[in-house]
């Protein structure tokens, strides 16, 4: 059995409660919990340079995957996590820049159609919507993306 944490924030955004990221604390967490893989998923942003720094620092401990947590909605909005293949990180970074240009504060969002235009290769990513965790993704958004969603994220 593999242990994964696919929801690690490393950059403070206006969608976050106050926190300070520490690479040493992340290493300690991965070691203490004996985690096999993590995903870096900040709100509506991806930092390629920081991703590489974290990947290098944890290379002997676990797999580090690139990701982003996106505000998505039609009427309201929820969060959906997107995790990419590490071998696709350059193309993923370019797509994340489009998300970041569109979602510039915690109340802005992208629609399912906009998501599909940014990520036309939706099947190449792992999509994990908030389900039963605030902010929950709307049912009509889940319906629009159902062919790409295989699991959901609930509150801890």
Tab-separated table of N, CA and C in Angstrom:
chain	number	residue	atom	x	y	z
A	1	UNK	N	0.840	-1.183	0.000
A	1	UNK	CA	0.000	0.000	0.000
A	1	UNK	C	0.883	1.244	0.000
A	2	UNK	N	0.478	2.238	-0.786
A	2	UNK	CA	1.198	3.505	-0.870
A	2	UNK	C	0.461	4.566	-0.071
A	3	UNK	N	1.216	5.432	0.589
A	3	UNK	CA	0.650	6.560	1.322
A	3	UNK	C	0.881	7.825	0.510
A	4	UNK	N	-0.200	8.565	0.259
A	4	UNK	CA	-0.129	9.779	-0.546
A	4	UNK	C	-0.784	10.938	0.182
A	5	UNK	N	-0.238	12.122	-0.019
A	5	UNK	CA	-0.897	13.358	0.392
A	5	UNK	C	-0.936	14.229	-0.853
A	6	UNK	N	-2.094	14.324	-1.478
A	6	UNK	CA	-2.235	15.010	-2.757
A	6	UNK	C	-2.770	16.430	-2.596
A	7	UNK	N	-2.534	17.018	-1.421
A	7	UNK	CA	-3.045	18.368	-1.173
A	7	UNK	C	-2.092	19.134	-0.253
A	8	UNK	N	-0.948	19.512	-0.797
A	8	UNK	CA	0.065	20.256	-0.043
A	8	UNK	C	0.138	21.680	-0.581
A	9	UNK	N	-0.083	22.659	0.303
A	9	UNK	CA	0.058	24.074	-0.070
A	9	UNK	C	1.435	24.576	0.347
A	10	UNK	N	2.070	25.315	-0.544
A	10	UNK	CA	3.420	25.827	-0.276
A	10	UNK	C	3.533	27.327	-0.532
A	11	UNK	N	2.480	27.927	-1.075
A	11	UNK	CA	2.450	29.355	-1.400
A	11	UNK	C	1.219	29.969	-0.764
A	12	UNK	N	1.377	31.034	-0.018
A	12	UNK	CA	0.247	31.747	0.574
A	12	UNK	C	-0.458	32.540	-0.515
A	13	UNK	N	-1.765	32.309	-0.651
A	13	UNK	CA	-2.594	33.083	-1.576
A	13	UNK	C	-3.749	33.691	-0.780
A	14	UNK	N	-4.548	34.519	-1.436
A	14	UNK	CA	-5.670	35.123	-0.718
A	14	UNK	C	-6.767	34.113	-0.393
A	15	UNK	N	-6.662	32.900	-0.887
A	15	UNK	CA	-7.622	31.843	-0.561
A	15	UNK	C	-7.218	31.037	0.666
A	16	UNK	N	-6.034	31.307	1.201
A	16	UNK	CA	-5.509	30.523	2.322
A	16	UNK	C	-5.666	31.237	3.652
A	17	UNK	N	-5.764	30.439	4.708
A	17	UNK	CA	-5.559	30.967	6.051
A	17	UNK	C	-4.062	31.248	6.169
A	18	UNK	N	-3.678	32.127	7.085
A	18	UNK	CA	-2.245	32.435	7.212
A	18	UNK	C	-1.414	31.185	7.514
A	19	UNK	N	-0.294	31.052	6.823
A	19	UNK	CA	0.661	29.988	7.107
A	19	UNK	C	2.018	30.377	6.548
A	20	UNK	N	3.039	29.726	7.052
A	20	UNK	CA	4.388	29.894	6.527
A	20	UNK	C	4.865	28.535	6.070
A	21	UNK	N	5.326	28.447	4.830
A	21	UNK	CA	5.836	27.188	4.305
A	21	UNK	C	7.279	26.989	4.759
A	22	UNK	N	7.572	25.765	5.160
A	22	UNK	CA	8.930	25.390	5.550
A	22	UNK	C	9.276	24.074	4.856
A	23	UNK	N	10.297	24.113	4.039
A	23	UNK	CA	10.753	22.893	3.374
A	23	UNK	C	11.231	21.871	4.400
A	24	UNK	N	11.873	22.334	5.456
A	24	UNK	CA	12.319	21.413	6.509
A	24	UNK	C	11.128	20.718	7.179
A	25	UNK	N	10.061	21.465	7.435
A	25	UNK	CA	8.866	20.864	8.051
A	25	UNK	C	8.191	19.884	7.100
A	26	UNK	N	8.191	20.211	5.805
A	26	UNK	CA	7.622	19.285	4.833
A	26	UNK	C	8.418	17.986	4.809
A	27	UNK	N	9.748	18.084	4.796
A	27	UNK	CA	10.593	16.882	4.833
A	27	UNK	C	10.320	16.068	6.094
A	28	UNK	N	10.211	16.748	7.217
A	28	UNK	CA	9.940	16.083	8.490
A	28	UNK	C	8.588	15.357	8.435
A	29	UNK	N	7.576	16.019	7.890
A	29	UNK	CA	6.242	15.429	7.749
A	29	UNK	C	6.285	14.168	6.878
A	30	UNK	N	6.932	14.261	5.725
A	30	UNK	CA	7.030	13.123	4.813
A	30	UNK	C	7.754	11.952	5.486
A	31	UNK	N	8.829	12.256	6.194
A	31	UNK	CA	9.587	11.193	6.871
A	31	UNK	C	8.777	10.568	8.002
A	32	UNK	N	8.206	11.403	8.877
A	32	UNK	CA	7.464	10.891	10.031
A	32	UNK	C	6.248	10.078	9.629
A	33	UNK	N	5.553	10.502	8.573
A	33	UNK	CA	4.347	9.807	8.132
A	33	UNK	C	4.656	8.707	7.126
A	34	UNK	N	5.925	8.577	6.748
A	34	UNK	CA	6.364	7.564	5.786
A	34	UNK	C	5.543	7.641	4.493
A	35	UNK	N	5.474	8.858	3.939
A	35	UNK	CA	4.665	9.132	2.754
A	35	UNK	C	5.450	8.788	1.488
A	36	UNK	N	4.775	8.128	0.560
A	36	UNK	CA	5.399	7.715	-0.702
A	36	UNK	C	5.291	8.761	-1.803
A	37	UNK	N	4.301	9.650	-1.707
A	37	UNK	CA	4.124	10.659	-2.741
A	37	UNK	C	3.288	11.821	-2.264
A	38	UNK	N	3.614	13.011	-2.759
A	38	UNK	CA	2.844	14.213	-2.452
A	38	UNK	C	2.573	14.970	-3.750
A	39	UNK	N	1.591	15.857	-3.693
A	39	UNK	CA	1.335	16.779	-4.797
A	39	UNK	C	1.304	18.198	-4.232
A	40	UNK	N	1.974	19.097	-4.904
A	40	UNK	CA	1.990	20.515	-4.550
A	40	UNK	C	0.823	21.162	-5.287
A	41	UNK	N	-0.183	21.650	-4.554
A	41	UNK	CA	-1.407	22.182	-5.177
A	41	UNK	C	-1.808	23.504	-4.521
A	42	UNK	N	-1.233	24.579	-4.968
A	42	UNK	CA	-1.589	25.896	-4.444
A	42	UNK	C	-2.816	26.440	-5.167
A	43	UNK	N	-3.491	27.399	-4.524
A	43	UNK	CA	-4.724	27.959	-5.072
A	43	UNK	C	-4.444	28.809	-6.306
A	44	UNK	N	-4.910	28.315	-7.460
A	44	UNK	CA	-4.913	29.071	-8.714
A	44	UNK	C	-3.529	29.541	-9.163
A	45	UNK	N	-2.503	28.837	-8.721
A	45	UNK	CA	-1.140	29.202	-9.116
A	45	UNK	C	-0.245	27.973	-9.047
A	46	UNK	N	0.792	27.990	-9.865
A	46	UNK	CA	1.813	26.947	-9.848
A	46	UNK	C	3.160	27.633	-9.986
A	47	UNK	N	4.084	27.297	-9.111
A	47	UNK	CA	5.420	27.894	-9.114
A	47	UNK	C	6.420	26.824	-9.539
A	48	UNK	N	6.807	26.849	-10.808
A	48	UNK	CA	7.692	25.827	-11.364
A	48	UNK	C	9.032	25.783	-10.640
A	49	UNK	N	9.598	26.942	-10.373
A	49	UNK	CA	10.901	26.991	-9.685
A	49	UNK	C	10.799	26.340	-8.307
A	50	UNK	N	9.757	26.696	-7.548
A	50	UNK	CA	9.600	26.118	-6.220
A	50	UNK	C	9.327	24.616	-6.314
A	51	UNK	N	8.545	24.211	-7.316
A	51	UNK	CA	8.278	22.788	-7.499
A	51	UNK	C	9.589	22.018	-7.648
A	52	UNK	N	10.487	22.513	-8.508
A	52	UNK	CA	11.779	21.849	-8.711
A	52	UNK	C	12.599	21.822	-7.421
A	53	UNK	N	12.562	22.892	-6.650
A	53	UNK	CA	13.293	22.927	-5.377
A	53	UNK	C	12.771	21.858	-4.423
A	54	UNK	N	11.457	21.740	-4.330
A	54	UNK	CA	10.854	20.745	-3.442
A	54	UNK	C	11.160	19.334	-3.956
A	55	UNK	N	11.026	19.145	-5.252
A	55	UNK	CA	11.302	17.841	-5.858
A	55	UNK	C	12.752	17.423	-5.576
A	56	UNK	N	13.682	18.338	-5.758
A	56	UNK	CA	15.090	18.035	-5.485
A	56	UNK	C	15.320	17.702	-4.012
A	57	UNK	N	14.705	18.470	-3.126
A	57	UNK	CA	14.910	18.271	-1.692
A	57	UNK	C	14.320	16.957	-1.188
A	58	UNK	N	13.238	16.476	-1.840
A	58	UNK	CA	12.568	15.270	-1.366
A	58	UNK	C	12.831	14.043	-2.240
A	59	UNK	N	13.738	14.173	-3.191
A	59	UNK	CA	13.942	13.094	-4.167
A	59	UNK	C	14.283	11.749	-3.540
A	60	UNK	N	14.937	11.742	-2.402
A	60	UNK	CA	15.284	10.481	-1.731
A	60	UNK	C	14.158	9.954	-0.849
A	61	UNK	N	13.114	10.771	-0.643
A	61	UNK	CA	12.056	10.401	0.289
A	61	UNK	C	10.763	9.972	-0.383
A	62	UNK	N	10.361	10.701	-1.441
A	62	UNK	CA	9.054	10.418	-2.041
A	62	UNK	C	8.968	11.034	-3.430
A	63	UNK	N	7.916	10.656	-4.137
A	63	UNK	CA	7.589	11.261	-5.428
A	63	UNK	C	6.898	12.596	-5.158
A	64	UNK	N	7.266	13.622	-5.912
A	64	UNK	CA	6.623	14.930	-5.791
A	64	UNK	C	5.957	15.236	-7.134
A	65	UNK	N	4.634	15.436	-7.090
A	65	UNK	CA	3.863	15.686	-8.305
A	65	UNK	C	3.445	17.147	-8.394
A	66	UNK	N	3.402	17.692	-9.618
A	66	UNK	CA	2.929	19.066	-9.799
A	66	UNK	C	1.413	19.112	-9.814
A	67	UNK	N	0.854	20.163	-9.230
A	67	UNK	CA	-0.594	20.312	-9.227
A	67	UNK	C	-1.012	21.745	-9.003
A	68	UNK	N	-2.315	21.942	-9.044
A	68	UNK	CA	-2.924	23.253	-8.805
A	68	UNK	C	-4.328	23.021	-8.271
A	69	UNK	N	-4.781	23.892	-7.397
A	69	UNK	CA	-6.151	23.854	-6.893
A	69	UNK	C	-6.883	25.053	-7.498
A	70	UNK	N	-7.919	24.776	-8.281
A	70	UNK	CA	-8.557	25.799	-9.113
A	70	UNK	C	-9.958	26.135	-8.611
A	71	UNK	N	-10.269	27.437	-8.570
A	71	UNK	CA	-11.644	27.875	-8.333
A	71	UNK	C	-12.439	27.588	-9.597
A	72	UNK	N	-13.493	26.795	-9.475
A	72	UNK	CA	-14.312	26.435	-10.631
A	72	UNK	C	-15.783	26.539	-10.273
A	73	UNK	N	-16.587	26.992	-11.226
A	73	UNK	CA	-18.005	27.074	-10.959
A	73	UNK	C	-18.779	27.670	-12.109
A	74	UNK	N	-20.094	27.642	-11.928
A	74	UNK	CA	-21.007	28.265	-12.888
A	74	UNK	C	-21.768	29.367	-12.153
A	75	UNK	N	-22.586	28.988	-11.180
A	75	UNK	CA	-23.309	29.979	-10.377
A	75	UNK	C	-22.442	30.423	-9.195
A	76	UNK	N	-21.998	29.479	-8.413
A	76	UNK	CA	-21.095	29.740	-7.301
A	76	UNK	C	-19.725	29.215	-7.688
A	77	UNK	N	-18.962	28.747	-6.707
A	77	UNK	CA	-17.716	28.081	-7.056
A	77	UNK	C	-17.265	27.158	-5.945
A	78	UNK	N	-16.472	26.187	-6.350
A	78	UNK	CA	-15.814	25.269	-5.439
A	78	UNK	C	-14.374	25.116	-5.884
A	79	UNK	N	-13.697	24.179	-5.294
A	79	UNK	CA	-12.301	23.926	-5.651
A	79	UNK	C	-12.172	22.556	-6.294
A	80	UNK	N	-11.325	22.492	-7.330
A	80	UNK	CA	-10.963	21.219	-7.937
A	80	UNK	C	-9.443	21.169	-8.024
A	81	UNK	N	-8.898	20.067	-7.569
A	81	UNK	CA	-7.455	19.844	-7.622
A	81	UNK	C	-7.125	19.160	-8.945
A	82	UNK	N	-6.069	19.628	-9.570
A	82	UNK	CA	-5.550	19.027	-10.810
A	82	UNK	C	-4.117	18.596	-10.549
A	83	UNK	N	-3.824	17.332	-10.830
A	83	UNK	CA	-2.477	16.805	-10.632
A	83	UNK	C	-1.962	16.301	-11.974
A	84	UNK	N	-0.728	16.703	-12.271
A	84	UNK	CA	-0.122	16.379	-13.561
A	84	UNK	C	0.967	15.330	-13.407
A	85	UNK	N	1.329	14.757	-14.522
A	85	UNK	CA	2.466	13.851	-14.600
A	85	UNK	C	3.739	14.694	-14.509
A	86	UNK	N	4.683	14.254	-13.731
A	86	UNK	CA	5.923	15.015	-13.558
A	86	UNK	C	6.660	15.191	-14.893
A	87	UNK	N	6.470	14.269	-15.821
A	87	UNK	CA	7.123	14.384	-17.134
A	87	UNK	C	6.471	15.443	-18.028
A	88	UNK	N	5.323	15.966	-17.603
A	88	UNK	CA	4.580	16.971	-18.369
A	88	UNK	C	4.635	18.348	-17.702
A	89	UNK	N	5.568	18.544	-16.780
A	89	UNK	CA	5.547	19.724	-15.925
A	89	UNK	C	5.705	21.040	-16.695
A	90	UNK	N	6.464	21.056	-17.774
A	90	UNK	CA	6.632	22.301	-18.538
A	90	UNK	C	5.317	22.723	-19.189
A	91	UNK	N	4.631	21.809	-19.857
A	91	UNK	CA	3.344	22.121	-20.477
A	91	UNK	C	2.310	22.456	-19.403
A	92	UNK	N	2.341	21.735	-18.291
A	92	UNK	CA	1.436	22.000	-17.179
A	92	UNK	C	1.636	23.421	-16.653
A	93	UNK	N	2.870	23.839	-16.518
A	93	UNK	CA	3.176	25.192	-16.049
A	93	UNK	C	2.548	26.244	-16.963
A	94	UNK	N	2.634	26.057	-18.262
A	94	UNK	CA	2.043	27.019	-19.207
A	94	UNK	C	0.517	27.083	-19.033
A	95	UNK	N	-0.110	25.948	-18.807
A	95	UNK	CA	-1.560	25.922	-18.605
A	95	UNK	C	-1.928	26.604	-17.285
A	96	UNK	N	-1.119	26.380	-16.275
A	96	UNK	CA	-1.379	27.011	-14.980
A	96	UNK	C	-1.248	28.532	-15.067
A	97	UNK	N	-0.372	29.015	-15.919
A	97	UNK	CA	-0.254	30.458	-16.119
A	97	UNK	C	-1.556	31.034	-16.683
A	98	UNK	N	-2.241	30.283	-17.525
A	98	UNK	CA	-3.537	30.720	-18.054
A	98	UNK	C	-4.595	30.757	-16.947
A	99	UNK	N	-4.564	29.773	-16.062
A	99	UNK	CA	-5.475	29.771	-14.913
A	99	UNK	C	-5.188	30.988	-14.044
A	100	UNK	N	-3.927	31.218	-13.751
A	100	UNK	CA	-3.530	32.329	-12.883
A	100	UNK	C	-3.939	33.675	-13.479
A	101	UNK	N	-3.870	33.820	-14.787
A	101	UNK	CA	-4.278	35.076	-15.442
A	101	UNK	C	-5.789	35.281	-15.339
A	102	UNK	N	-6.543	34.194	-15.315
A	102	UNK	CA	-8.008	34.267	-15.272
A	102	UNK	C	-8.534	34.411	-13.841
A	103	UNK	N	-7.924	33.727	-12.887
A	103	UNK	CA	-8.400	33.718	-11.501
A	103	UNK	C	-7.394	34.503	-10.662
A	104	UNK	N	-7.659	35.799	-10.517
A	104	UNK	CA	-6.687	36.680	-9.862
A	104	UNK	C	-7.015	36.985	-8.409
A	105	UNK	N	-8.181	36.524	-7.931
A	105	UNK	CA	-8.501	36.681	-6.513
A	105	UNK	C	-9.394	35.522	-6.067
A	106	UNK	N	-9.681	35.467	-4.778
A	106	UNK	CA	-10.366	34.283	-4.228
A	106	UNK	C	-11.831	34.165	-4.624
A	107	UNK	N	-12.411	35.192	-5.249
A	107	UNK	CA	-13.809	35.096	-5.643
A	107	UNK	C	-13.988	34.835	-7.140
A	108	UNK	N	-12.927	34.970	-7.913
A	108	UNK	CA	-13.021	34.680	-9.341
A	108	UNK	C	-12.930	33.182	-9.562
A	109	UNK	N	-13.426	32.745	-10.705
A	109	UNK	CA	-13.469	31.315	-11.002
A	109	UNK	C	-13.397	31.120	-12.505
A	110	UNK	N	-13.172	29.876	-12.880
A	110	UNK	CA	-13.295	29.510	-14.283
A	110	UNK	C	-14.457	28.524	-14.403
A	111	UNK	N	-15.058	28.483	-15.569
A	111	UNK	CA	-16.170	27.569	-15.817
A	111	UNK	C	-15.615	26.235	-16.318
A	112	UNK	N	-16.440	25.204	-16.311
A	112	UNK	CA	-15.989	23.932	-16.884
A	112	UNK	C	-15.529	24.071	-18.334
A	113	UNK	N	-16.221	24.873	-19.130
A	113	UNK	CA	-15.816	25.061	-20.531
A	113	UNK	C	-14.454	25.754	-20.626
A	114	UNK	N	-14.221	26.736	-19.770
A	114	UNK	CA	-12.907	27.402	-19.755
A	114	UNK	C	-11.816	26.426	-19.322
A	115	UNK	N	-12.136	25.581	-18.345
A	115	UNK	CA	-11.170	24.575	-17.894
A	115	UNK	C	-10.791	23.656	-19.045
A	116	UNK	N	-11.799	23.208	-19.788
A	116	UNK	CA	-11.543	22.318	-20.923
A	116	UNK	C	-10.757	23.015	-22.031
A	117	UNK	N	-10.916	24.324	-22.179
A	117	UNK	CA	-10.130	25.030	-23.205
A	117	UNK	C	-8.680	25.206	-22.766
A	118	UNK	N	-8.450	25.369	-21.477
A	118	UNK	CA	-7.083	25.483	-20.962
A	118	UNK	C	-6.400	24.119	-20.958
A	119	UNK	N	-7.161	23.093	-20.595
A	119	UNK	CA	-6.654	21.717	-20.521
A	119	UNK	C	-7.395	20.853	-21.544
A	120	UNK	N	-7.139	21.038	-22.845
A	120	UNK	CA	-7.879	20.257	-23.849
A	120	UNK	C	-7.598	18.754	-23.750
A	121	UNK	N	-6.522	18.410	-23.088
A	121	UNK	CA	-6.132	17.013	-22.869
A	121	UNK	C	-6.514	16.585	-21.449
A	122	UNK	N	-7.762	16.823	-21.065
A	122	UNK	CA	-8.245	16.598	-19.694
A	122	UNK	C	-7.923	15.201	-19.161
A	123	UNK	N	-7.927	14.204	-20.028
A	123	UNK	CA	-7.667	12.829	-19.588
A	123	UNK	C	-6.226	12.596	-19.154
A	124	UNK	N	-5.350	13.542	-19.392
A	124	UNK	CA	-3.948	13.397	-18.989
A	124	UNK	C	-3.699	13.835	-17.555
A	125	UNK	N	-4.753	14.241	-16.853
A	125	UNK	CA	-4.607	14.775	-15.503
A	125	UNK	C	-5.525	14.043	-14.544
A	126	UNK	N	-5.172	14.093	-13.259
A	126	UNK	CA	-6.035	13.587	-12.203
A	126	UNK	C	-6.824	14.773	-11.668
A	127	UNK	N	-8.162	14.698	-11.745
A	127	UNK	CA	-9.056	15.768	-11.300
A	127	UNK	C	-9.744	15.321	-10.016
A	128	UNK	N	-9.603	16.111	-8.946
A	128	UNK	CA	-10.166	15.748	-7.643
A	128	UNK	C	-10.964	16.943	-7.112
A	129	UNK	N	-12.288	16.917	-7.270
A	129	UNK	CA	-13.101	18.026	-6.775
A	129	UNK	C	-13.369	17.919	-5.276
A	130	UNK	N	-13.555	19.071	-4.641
A	130	UNK	CA	-14.040	19.078	-3.266
A	130	UNK	C	-15.471	18.564	-3.278
A	131	UNK	N	-15.725	17.531	-2.514
A	131	UNK	CA	-17.061	16.934	-2.366
A	131	UNK	C	-17.293	16.732	-0.886
A	132	UNK	N	-18.172	17.522	-0.300
A	132	UNK	CA	-18.361	17.432	1.143
A	132	UNK	C	-17.263	18.142	1.906
A	133	UNK	N	-16.532	18.985	1.225
A	133	UNK	CA	-15.473	19.799	1.819
A	133	UNK	C	-15.634	21.188	1.236
A	134	UNK	N	-15.585	22.194	2.066
A	134	UNK	CA	-15.765	23.561	1.580
A	134	UNK	C	-14.521	24.086	0.876
A	135	UNK	N	-14.707	24.840	-0.182
A	135	UNK	CA	-15.959	25.029	-0.898
A	135	UNK	C	-16.219	23.859	-1.857
A	136	UNK	N	-17.395	23.283	-1.720
A	136	UNK	CA	-17.802	22.123	-2.509
A	136	UNK	C	-18.104	22.515	-3.948
A	137	UNK	N	-17.673	21.689	-4.887
A	137	UNK	CA	-17.946	21.911	-6.304
A	137	UNK	C	-19.431	21.671	-6.571
A	138	UNK	N	-20.039	22.565	-7.336
A	138	UNK	CA	-21.455	22.464	-7.675
A	138	UNK	C	-21.755	21.177	-8.443
A	139	UNK	N	-22.956	20.645	-8.238
A	139	UNK	CA	-23.364	19.408	-8.919
A	139	UNK	C	-23.361	19.557	-10.432
A	140	UNK	N	-23.751	20.724	-10.947
A	140	UNK	CA	-23.757	20.907	-12.403
A	140	UNK	C	-22.334	20.939	-12.966
A	141	UNK	N	-21.364	21.362	-12.175
A	141	UNK	CA	-19.955	21.319	-12.593
A	141	UNK	C	-19.474	19.873	-12.599
A	142	UNK	N	-19.822	19.128	-11.562
A	142	UNK	CA	-19.459	17.713	-11.520
A	142	UNK	C	-20.034	16.975	-12.724
A	143	UNK	N	-21.267	17.291	-13.078
A	143	UNK	CA	-21.912	16.659	-14.237
A	143	UNK	C	-21.159	17.014	-15.518
A	144	UNK	N	-20.748	18.268	-15.659
A	144	UNK	CA	-20.041	18.712	-16.861
A	144	UNK	C	-18.666	18.068	-17.000
A	145	UNK	N	-18.096	17.643	-15.868
A	145	UNK	CA	-16.742	17.076	-15.877
A	145	UNK	C	-16.710	15.592	-15.516
A	146	UNK	N	-17.870	14.962	-15.423
A	146	UNK	CA	-17.948	13.605	-14.880
A	146	UNK	C	-17.070	12.587	-15.595
A	147	UNK	N	-16.843	12.736	-16.887
A	147	UNK	CA	-16.026	11.743	-17.591
A	147	UNK	C	-14.543	11.819	-17.212
A	148	UNK	N	-14.147	12.903	-16.517
A	148	UNK	CA	-12.735	13.085	-16.146
A	148	UNK	C	-12.476	12.880	-14.658
A	149	UNK	N	-13.525	12.720	-13.864
A	149	UNK	CA	-13.387	12.640	-12.409
A	149	UNK	C	-13.533	11.197	-11.952
A	150	UNK	N	-12.539	10.736	-11.200
A	150	UNK	CA	-12.538	9.356	-10.695
A	150	UNK	C	-12.608	9.278	-9.184
A	151	UNK	N	-12.408	10.408	-8.502
A	151	UNK	CA	-12.463	10.422	-7.048
A	151	UNK	C	-12.738	11.843	-6.597
A	152	UNK	N	-13.133	12.007	-5.338
A	152	UNK	CA	-13.383	13.318	-4.771
A	152	UNK	C	-12.604	13.473	-3.495
A	153	UNK	N	-12.547	14.697	-3.006
A	153	UNK	CA	-11.847	14.992	-1.759
A	153	UNK	C	-12.861	15.433	-0.733
A	154	UNK	N	-12.789	14.850	0.452
A	154	UNK	CA	-13.687	15.202	1.541
A	154	UNK	C	-12.882	15.837	2.662
A	155	UNK	N	-13.587	16.474	3.597
A	155	UNK	CA	-12.921	17.101	4.736
A	155	UNK	C	-12.256	16.076	5.624
A	156	UNK	N	-11.187	16.497	6.278
A	156	UNK	CA	-10.462	15.580	7.159
A	156	UNK	C	-11.089	15.559	8.543
